[in-house]
Amino acid sequence: MSSLRTIALLLSLSLVSETEQAFAPTALPHVLPSARQTCLSAPKMMVAPVKERVEFPDHMKIPISAPAAAQGAWNCEGGVCRPRGLPSPSSPQPELRSDSSPLEQLLGADLELVHCATNGPAPLSTLPTSGVIAVYFSAHWCPPCQRFQPKLLETYQNAQRENKPMEVVMVCADRKEEEYANHVSGLPWRAVSWAQKSKLGKLMGSLKVGGLPSLVLLDAATGAVITRDGRRLLASDPLALNYPWTEPAGAAPAPTPPSSPARSPSRAS
């Protein structure tokens, strides 16, 4: 009796194994076409991947008051790249000395600048104390910046030729040090050092800049903002004729109306 039960059990296991093999993916050709199609079209159970929260590393977090920005998170449209990132706590500001210049008070006494041509240090205190300081916000990856920078360079060089005091301080939003180095290399002005790339957000906030490229013109003597519309003004003034750009580009004094000619006395009728 026990041997019969064993044989029956082995037969049932054999039938189950053959059924599984018949409907296995590799055995589908042995199944009738209609059954095969039903098997292929049957919904499969999918396990959704778990989405992990992305944390930006410290070197990519840029403190900014308005607007908030994170390096590498920008929207470029309409000729301007605007930040759209994660805000991070603002860094403590250094104490200002009583003898701090207006530019040090505006930009920060601890701001480290370098000469773009040599990559050597260029302290903030060595900036000109007269004329125009142009704070230029740009990035290597920014198409509008690539179009504007040659125009800025042309205006800058013509201002230098005409002995019109002007200095450019470049603030870069480049993502990698190699991009930054290629971006500033050979330029005739100064830039915020790569080591202080986190200053981008603070400077955008203090100068009320909302996108790239931007050019804020400052009075070198007082630190006062001449205009935040430097990009438009200088792009349309390659010869620096409107220096120091306190008036809208292309504006000219209203012509004096010609004096009316003296009228001869009328003849008596």
mmCIF file of C-alpha atoms in Angstrom:
data_model
loop_
_atom_site.group_PDB
_atom_site.id
_atom_site.type_symbol
_atom_site.label_atom_id
_atom_site.label_comp_id
_atom_site.label_asym_id
_atom_site.label_seq_id
_atom_site.Cartn_x
_atom_site.Cartn_y
_atom_site.Cartn_z
ATOM 1 C CA MET A 1 0.000 0.000 0.000
ATOM 2 C CA SER A 2 2.776 2.427 0.906
ATOM 3 C CA SER A 3 4.504 1.729 -2.405
ATOM 4 C CA LEU A 4 1.323 2.669 -4.321
ATOM 5 C CA ARG A 5 1.099 5.946 -2.406
ATOM 6 C CA THR A 6 4.730 6.661 -3.266
ATOM 7 C CA ILE A 7 4.143 6.025 -6.970
ATOM 8 C CA ALA A 8 1.045 8.261 -6.971
ATOM 9 C CA LEU A 9 2.988 11.049 -5.277
ATOM 10 C CA LEU A 10 5.815 10.809 -7.809
ATOM 11 C CA LEU A 11 3.337 10.968 -10.711
ATOM 12 C CA SER A 12 1.656 14.091 -9.314
ATOM 13 C CA LEU A 13 5.018 15.825 -8.855
ATOM 14 C CA SER A 14 5.957 14.920 -12.397
ATOM 15 C CA LEU A 15 2.745 16.464 -13.760
ATOM 16 C CA VAL A 16 3.334 19.691 -11.824
ATOM 17 C CA SER A 17 6.915 19.922 -13.110
ATOM 18 C CA GLU A 18 5.807 19.412 -16.730
ATOM 19 C CA THR A 19 3.128 22.098 -16.352
ATOM 20 C CA GLU A 20 5.634 24.621 -14.983
ATOM 21 C CA GLN A 21 8.043 23.888 -17.816
ATOM 22 C CA ALA A 22 5.299 24.291 -20.422
ATOM 23 C CA PHE A 23 4.495 27.820 -19.222
ATOM 24 C CA ALA A 24 8.055 28.870 -18.560
ATOM 25 C CA PRO A 25 9.279 31.708 -20.876
ATOM 26 C CA THR A 26 11.723 29.355 -22.636
ATOM 27 C CA ALA A 27 8.960 26.822 -23.302
ATOM 28 C CA LEU A 28 6.375 29.230 -24.726
ATOM 29 C CA PRO A 29 6.705 27.859 -28.296
ATOM 30 C CA HIS A 30 5.138 24.599 -27.059
ATOM 31 C CA VAL A 31 2.041 26.463 -25.851
ATOM 32 C CA LEU A 32 -0.903 27.154 -28.123
ATOM 33 C CA PRO A 33 -0.695 30.623 -29.738
ATOM 34 C CA SER A 34 -3.714 31.963 -27.831
ATOM 35 C CA ALA A 35 -2.355 30.717 -24.496
ATOM 36 C CA ARG A 36 1.084 32.098 -25.303
ATOM 37 C CA GLN A 37 -0.351 35.539 -26.096
ATOM 38 C CA THR A 38 -2.323 35.528 -22.853
ATOM 39 C CA CYS A 39 0.809 34.667 -20.924
ATOM 40 C CA LEU A 40 2.834 37.448 -22.555
ATOM 41 C CA SER A 41 0.145 40.083 -22.068
ATOM 42 C CA ALA A 42 -0.490 39.209 -18.445
ATOM 43 C CA PRO A 43 0.401 42.089 -16.107
ATOM 44 C CA LYS A 44 3.671 41.685 -14.289
ATOM 45 C CA MET A 45 4.202 42.717 -10.734
ATOM 46 C CA MET A 46 6.779 45.508 -10.551
ATOM 47 C CA VAL A 47 8.429 46.748 -7.416
ATOM 48 C CA ALA A 48 8.870 50.507 -7.506
ATOM 49 C CA PRO A 49 12.420 51.622 -6.694
ATOM 50 C CA VAL A 50 12.865 53.495 -3.467
ATOM 51 C CA LYS A 51 13.673 57.166 -4.131
ATOM 52 C CA GLU A 52 16.418 58.422 -1.914
ATOM 53 C CA ARG A 53 16.663 62.070 -0.901
ATOM 54 C CA VAL A 54 19.551 63.772 -2.662
ATOM 55 C CA GLU A 55 21.792 65.768 -0.366
ATOM 56 C CA PHE A 56 24.003 68.384 -1.991
ATOM 57 C CA PRO A 57 27.624 68.292 -0.807
ATOM 58 C CA ASP A 58 28.810 71.317 1.128
ATOM 59 C CA HIS A 59 30.850 72.735 -1.755
ATOM 60 C CA MET A 60 27.699 72.889 -3.921
ATOM 61 C CA LYS A 61 25.571 74.721 -1.364
ATOM 62 C CA ILE A 62 25.525 78.436 -1.944
ATOM 63 C CA PRO A 63 24.107 80.708 0.753
ATOM 64 C CA ILE A 64 21.918 83.340 -0.819
ATOM 65 C CA SER A 65 19.280 85.632 0.569
ATOM 66 C CA ALA A 66 17.251 86.351 -2.546
ATOM 67 C CA PRO A 67 16.839 84.410 -4.679
ATOM 68 C CA ALA A 68 17.878 81.020 -3.294
ATOM 69 C CA ALA A 69 20.395 79.206 -5.469
ATOM 70 C CA ALA A 70 22.332 75.961 -5.545
ATOM 71 C CA GLN A 71 25.279 75.394 -7.831
ATOM 72 C CA GLY A 72 24.325 73.529 -10.965
ATOM 73 C CA ALA A 73 20.571 74.303 -10.595
ATOM 74 C CA TRP A 74 19.696 77.007 -13.122
ATOM 75 C CA ASN A 75 16.999 77.692 -15.701
ATOM 76 C CA CYS A 76 18.278 79.291 -18.917
ATOM 77 C CA GLU A 77 15.619 80.922 -21.057
ATOM 78 C CA GLY A 78 14.860 84.303 -22.529
ATOM 79 C CA GLY A 79 18.536 85.281 -22.681
ATOM 80 C CA VAL A 80 19.177 84.873 -18.955
ATOM 81 C CA CYS A 81 20.041 81.995 -16.582
ATOM 82 C CA ARG A 82 18.206 82.183 -13.266
ATOM 83 C CA PRO A 83 19.014 80.098 -10.162
ATOM 84 C CA ARG A 84 16.514 77.552 -8.888
ATOM 85 C CA GLY A 85 18.200 75.704 -6.076
ATOM 86 C CA LEU A 86 18.099 74.720 -2.475
ATOM 87 C CA PRO A 87 18.725 77.502 0.043
ATOM 88 C CA SER A 88 21.286 76.921 2.748
ATOM 89 C CA PRO A 89 22.025 78.858 5.910
ATOM 90 C CA SER A 90 23.941 82.040 5.291
ATOM 91 C CA SER A 91 27.508 82.086 6.512
ATOM 92 C CA PRO A 92 28.526 84.515 9.261
ATOM 93 C CA GLN A 93 29.856 87.807 7.961
ATOM 94 C CA PRO A 94 33.321 89.011 8.980
ATOM 95 C CA GLU A 95 33.572 92.053 11.196
ATOM 96 C CA LEU A 96 34.417 95.183 9.246
ATOM 97 C CA ARG A 97 37.294 97.387 10.312
ATOM 98 C CA SER A 98 36.633 101.032 10.999
ATOM 99 C CA ASP A 99 38.908 101.891 8.045
ATOM 100 C CA SER A 100 37.133 99.551 5.596
ATOM 101 C CA SER A 101 36.640 101.041 2.167
ATOM 102 C CA PRO A 102 33.130 101.392 0.731
ATOM 103 C CA LEU A 103 33.809 98.464 -1.605
ATOM 104 C CA GLU A 104 34.970 96.277 1.291
ATOM 105 C CA GLN A 105 31.787 97.113 3.157
ATOM 106 C CA LEU A 106 29.662 96.250 0.132
ATOM 107 C CA LEU A 107 31.466 93.152 -1.171
ATOM 108 C CA GLY A 108 33.002 91.863 2.073
ATOM 109 C CA ALA A 109 36.421 92.617 3.513
ATOM 110 C CA ASP A 110 37.450 88.941 3.251
ATOM 111 C CA LEU A 111 36.719 88.667 -0.494
ATOM 112 C CA GLU A 112 39.717 87.102 -2.276
ATOM 113 C CA LEU A 113 40.403 88.228 -5.825
ATOM 114 C CA VAL A 114 42.910 86.926 -8.371
ATOM 115 C CA HIS A 115 44.305 88.356 -11.588
ATOM 116 C CA CYS A 116 42.740 86.275 -14.372
ATOM 117 C CA ALA A 117 45.848 86.529 -16.553
ATOM 118 C CA THR A 118 48.292 85.296 -13.902
ATOM 119 C CA ASN A 119 46.067 83.686 -11.240
ATOM 120 C CA GLY A 120 48.056 85.715 -8.729
ATOM 121 C CA PRO A 121 46.417 87.374 -5.706
ATOM 122 C CA ALA A 122 44.764 90.752 -6.239
ATOM 123 C CA PRO A 123 43.556 92.092 -2.873
ATOM 124 C CA LEU A 124 40.321 94.023 -2.816
ATOM 125 C CA SER A 125 42.232 96.994 -1.406
ATOM 126 C CA THR A 126 44.156 97.313 -4.687
ATOM 127 C CA LEU A 127 41.070 98.106 -6.748
ATOM 128 C CA PRO A 128 40.928 101.619 -8.189
ATOM 129 C CA THR A 129 39.452 104.275 -5.903
ATOM 130 C CA SER A 130 37.983 106.266 -8.770
ATOM 131 C CA GLY A 131 36.017 105.450 -11.862
ATOM 132 C CA VAL A 132 33.817 102.377 -12.356
ATOM 133 C CA ILE A 133 33.955 98.913 -10.802
ATOM 134 C CA ALA A 134 31.929 96.452 -12.896
ATOM 135 C CA VAL A 135 30.873 93.332 -10.969
ATOM 136 C CA TYR A 136 30.289 90.703 -13.640
ATOM 137 C CA PHE A 137 28.279 87.547 -12.818
ATOM 138 C CA SER A 138 28.911 84.786 -15.342
ATOM 139 C CA ALA A 139 29.416 81.053 -15.918
ATOM 140 C CA HIS A 140 31.319 78.942 -18.430
ATOM 141 C CA TRP A 141 28.216 76.832 -19.197
ATOM 142 C CA CYS A 142 25.849 79.825 -19.638
ATOM 143 C CA PRO A 143 25.012 80.501 -23.346
ATOM 144 C CA PRO A 144 23.902 84.136 -22.752
ATOM 145 C CA CYS A 145 27.209 84.741 -20.929
ATOM 146 C CA GLN A 146 29.150 83.352 -23.890
ATOM 147 C CA ARG A 147 27.427 85.880 -26.153
ATOM 148 C CA PHE A 148 27.832 88.854 -23.820
ATOM 149 C CA GLN A 149 31.427 88.416 -22.640
ATOM 150 C CA PRO A 150 33.117 89.413 -25.958
ATOM 151 C CA LYS A 151 31.045 92.614 -25.940
ATOM 152 C CA LEU A 152 32.078 93.401 -22.370
ATOM 153 C CA LEU A 153 35.715 92.766 -23.258
ATOM 154 C CA GLU A 154 35.531 95.142 -26.232
ATOM 155 C CA THR A 155 33.998 97.942 -24.169
ATOM 156 C CA TYR A 156 36.504 97.381 -21.358
ATOM 157 C CA GLN A 157 39.497 97.540 -23.703
ATOM 158 C CA ASN A 158 38.244 100.713 -25.362
ATOM 159 C CA ALA A 159 37.679 102.343 -21.967
ATOM 160 C CA GLN A 160 41.280 101.477 -21.025
ATOM 161 C CA ARG A 161 42.609 102.961 -24.275
ATOM 162 C CA GLU A 162 40.773 106.208 -23.573
ATOM 163 C CA ASN A 163 42.147 106.327 -19.992
ATOM 164 C CA LYS A 164 38.699 105.939 -18.526
ATOM 165 C CA PRO A 165 39.266 104.185 -15.162
ATOM 166 C CA MET A 166 37.356 100.913 -15.085
ATOM 167 C CA GLU A 167 37.941 97.529 -13.473
ATOM 168 C CA VAL A 168 35.934 94.320 -13.773
ATOM 169 C CA VAL A 169 35.444 91.895 -10.883
ATOM 170 C CA MET A 170 34.208 88.566 -12.208
ATOM 171 C CA VAL A 171 31.999 86.344 -10.032
ATOM 172 C CA CYS A 172 31.750 82.853 -11.514
ATOM 173 C CA ALA A 173 29.052 80.206 -11.135
ATOM 174 C CA ASP A 174 31.137 77.472 -12.733
ATOM 175 C CA ARG A 175 30.503 73.893 -11.559
ATOM 176 C CA LYS A 176 34.074 72.559 -11.738
ATOM 177 C CA GLU A 177 37.475 74.062 -11.112
ATOM 178 C CA GLU A 178 38.564 73.145 -14.648
ATOM 179 C CA GLU A 179 35.613 75.084 -16.085
ATOM 180 C CA TYR A 180 36.448 78.043 -13.867
ATOM 181 C CA ALA A 181 40.100 77.999 -14.967
ATOM 182 C CA ASN A 182 39.141 77.908 -18.661
ATOM 183 C CA HIS A 183 36.552 80.620 -18.137
ATOM 184 C CA VAL A 184 38.812 83.230 -16.556
ATOM 185 C CA SER A 185 42.086 82.309 -18.255
ATOM 186 C CA GLY A 186 43.688 85.167 -20.197
ATOM 187 C CA LEU A 187 41.096 87.804 -19.303
ATOM 188 C CA PRO A 188 42.520 91.259 -18.457
ATOM 189 C CA TRP A 189 40.562 91.768 -15.245
ATOM 190 C CA ARG A 190 40.056 90.161 -11.829
ATOM 191 C CA ALA A 191 37.866 87.375 -10.510
ATOM 192 C CA VAL A 192 36.736 85.987 -7.184
ATOM 193 C CA SER A 193 39.034 83.054 -6.448
ATOM 194 C CA TRP A 194 37.812 79.482 -6.906
ATOM 195 C CA ALA A 195 38.440 78.880 -3.201
ATOM 196 C CA GLN A 196 35.685 81.416 -2.468
ATOM 197 C CA LYS A 197 33.126 80.143 -4.967
ATOM 198 C CA SER A 198 30.589 79.983 -2.135
ATOM 199 C CA LYS A 199 30.563 83.819 -2.143
ATOM 200 C CA LEU A 200 28.408 83.728 -5.284
ATOM 201 C CA GLY A 201 25.130 83.607 -3.390
ATOM 202 C CA LYS A 202 26.054 86.363 -0.927
ATOM 203 C CA LEU A 203 27.159 88.697 -3.697
ATOM 204 C CA MET A 204 24.052 88.003 -5.784
ATOM 205 C CA GLY A 205 21.932 88.805 -2.752
ATOM 206 C CA SER A 206 23.761 91.958 -1.673
ATOM 207 C CA LEU A 207 23.776 93.376 -5.219
ATOM 208 C CA LYS A 208 20.199 92.204 -5.920
ATOM 209 C CA VAL A 209 21.166 90.102 -8.932
ATOM 210 C CA GLY A 210 18.686 87.507 -10.157
ATOM 211 C CA GLY A 211 20.359 85.823 -13.125
ATOM 212 C CA LEU A 212 23.317 85.349 -15.467
ATOM 213 C CA PRO A 213 24.882 87.224 -17.051
ATOM 214 C CA SER A 214 24.561 90.356 -14.943
ATOM 215 C CA LEU A 215 26.759 93.422 -14.770
ATOM 216 C CA VAL A 216 26.433 95.773 -11.812
ATOM 217 C CA LEU A 217 28.328 99.049 -12.121
ATOM 218 C CA LEU A 218 29.629 100.594 -8.903
ATOM 219 C CA ASP A 219 31.160 103.978 -8.150
ATOM 220 C CA ALA A 220 34.716 103.052 -7.119
ATOM 221 C CA ALA A 221 34.961 106.018 -4.741
ATOM 222 C CA THR A 222 31.718 105.554 -2.816
ATOM 223 C CA GLY A 223 30.645 101.957 -3.515
ATOM 224 C CA ALA A 224 27.257 103.268 -4.651
ATOM 225 C CA VAL A 225 25.422 101.339 -7.363
ATOM 226 C CA ILE A 226 25.475 103.283 -10.612
ATOM 227 C CA THR A 227 23.235 100.800 -12.403
ATOM 228 C CA ARG A 228 22.298 97.142 -12.380
ATOM 229 C CA ASP A 229 21.584 97.349 -16.102
ATOM 230 C CA GLY A 230 25.233 97.312 -17.105
ATOM 231 C CA ARG A 231 24.766 94.326 -19.396
ATOM 232 C CA ARG A 232 22.448 96.246 -21.715
ATOM 233 C CA LEU A 233 24.297 99.547 -21.454
ATOM 234 C CA LEU A 234 27.756 98.202 -22.251
ATOM 235 C CA ALA A 235 26.603 95.737 -24.919
ATOM 236 C CA SER A 236 25.265 98.699 -26.890
ATOM 237 C CA ASP A 237 28.316 100.913 -26.230
ATOM 238 C CA PRO A 238 31.446 99.123 -27.521
ATOM 239 C CA LEU A 239 33.438 102.377 -27.722
ATOM 240 C CA ALA A 240 32.611 103.351 -24.117
ATOM 241 C CA LEU A 241 31.259 106.664 -25.326
ATOM 242 C CA ASN A 242 28.646 106.771 -22.555
ATOM 243 C CA TYR A 243 31.163 106.098 -19.745
ATOM 244 C CA PRO A 244 30.452 106.042 -16.777
ATOM 245 C CA TRP A 245 26.971 104.994 -17.918
ATOM 246 C CA THR A 246 25.001 107.100 -15.493
ATOM 247 C CA GLU A 247 22.534 107.834 -18.291
ATOM 248 C CA PRO A 248 20.657 105.325 -20.446
ATOM 249 C CA ALA A 249 22.695 104.054 -23.396
ATOM 250 C CA GLY A 250 22.320 106.226 -26.447
ATOM 251 C CA ALA A 251 20.808 109.090 -24.501
ATOM 252 C CA ALA A 252 21.900 112.498 -25.622
ATOM 253 C CA PRO A 253 21.125 115.975 -24.340
ATOM 254 C CA ALA A 254 17.959 117.305 -25.788
ATOM 255 C CA PRO A 255 18.824 119.641 -28.657
ATOM 256 C CA THR A 256 18.362 123.299 -27.931
ATOM 257 C CA PRO A 257 15.590 124.636 -30.105
ATOM 258 C CA PRO A 258 16.905 127.197 -32.561
ATOM 259 C CA SER A 259 16.113 130.747 -31.701
ATOM 260 C CA SER A 260 13.419 132.306 -33.792
ATOM 261 C CA PRO A 261 14.786 134.723 -36.358
ATOM 262 C CA ALA A 262 14.044 138.346 -35.725
ATOM 263 C CA ARG A 263 10.957 139.360 -37.502
ATOM 264 C CA SER A 264 11.118 142.502 -39.543
ATOM 265 C CA PRO A 265 8.531 145.057 -38.599
ATOM 266 C CA SER A 266 5.458 144.761 -40.697
ATOM 267 C CA ARG A 267 4.777 147.496 -43.170
ATOM 268 C CA ALA A 268 1.988 149.731 -42.453
ATOM 269 C CA SER A 269 -0.767 149.153 -44.800
#
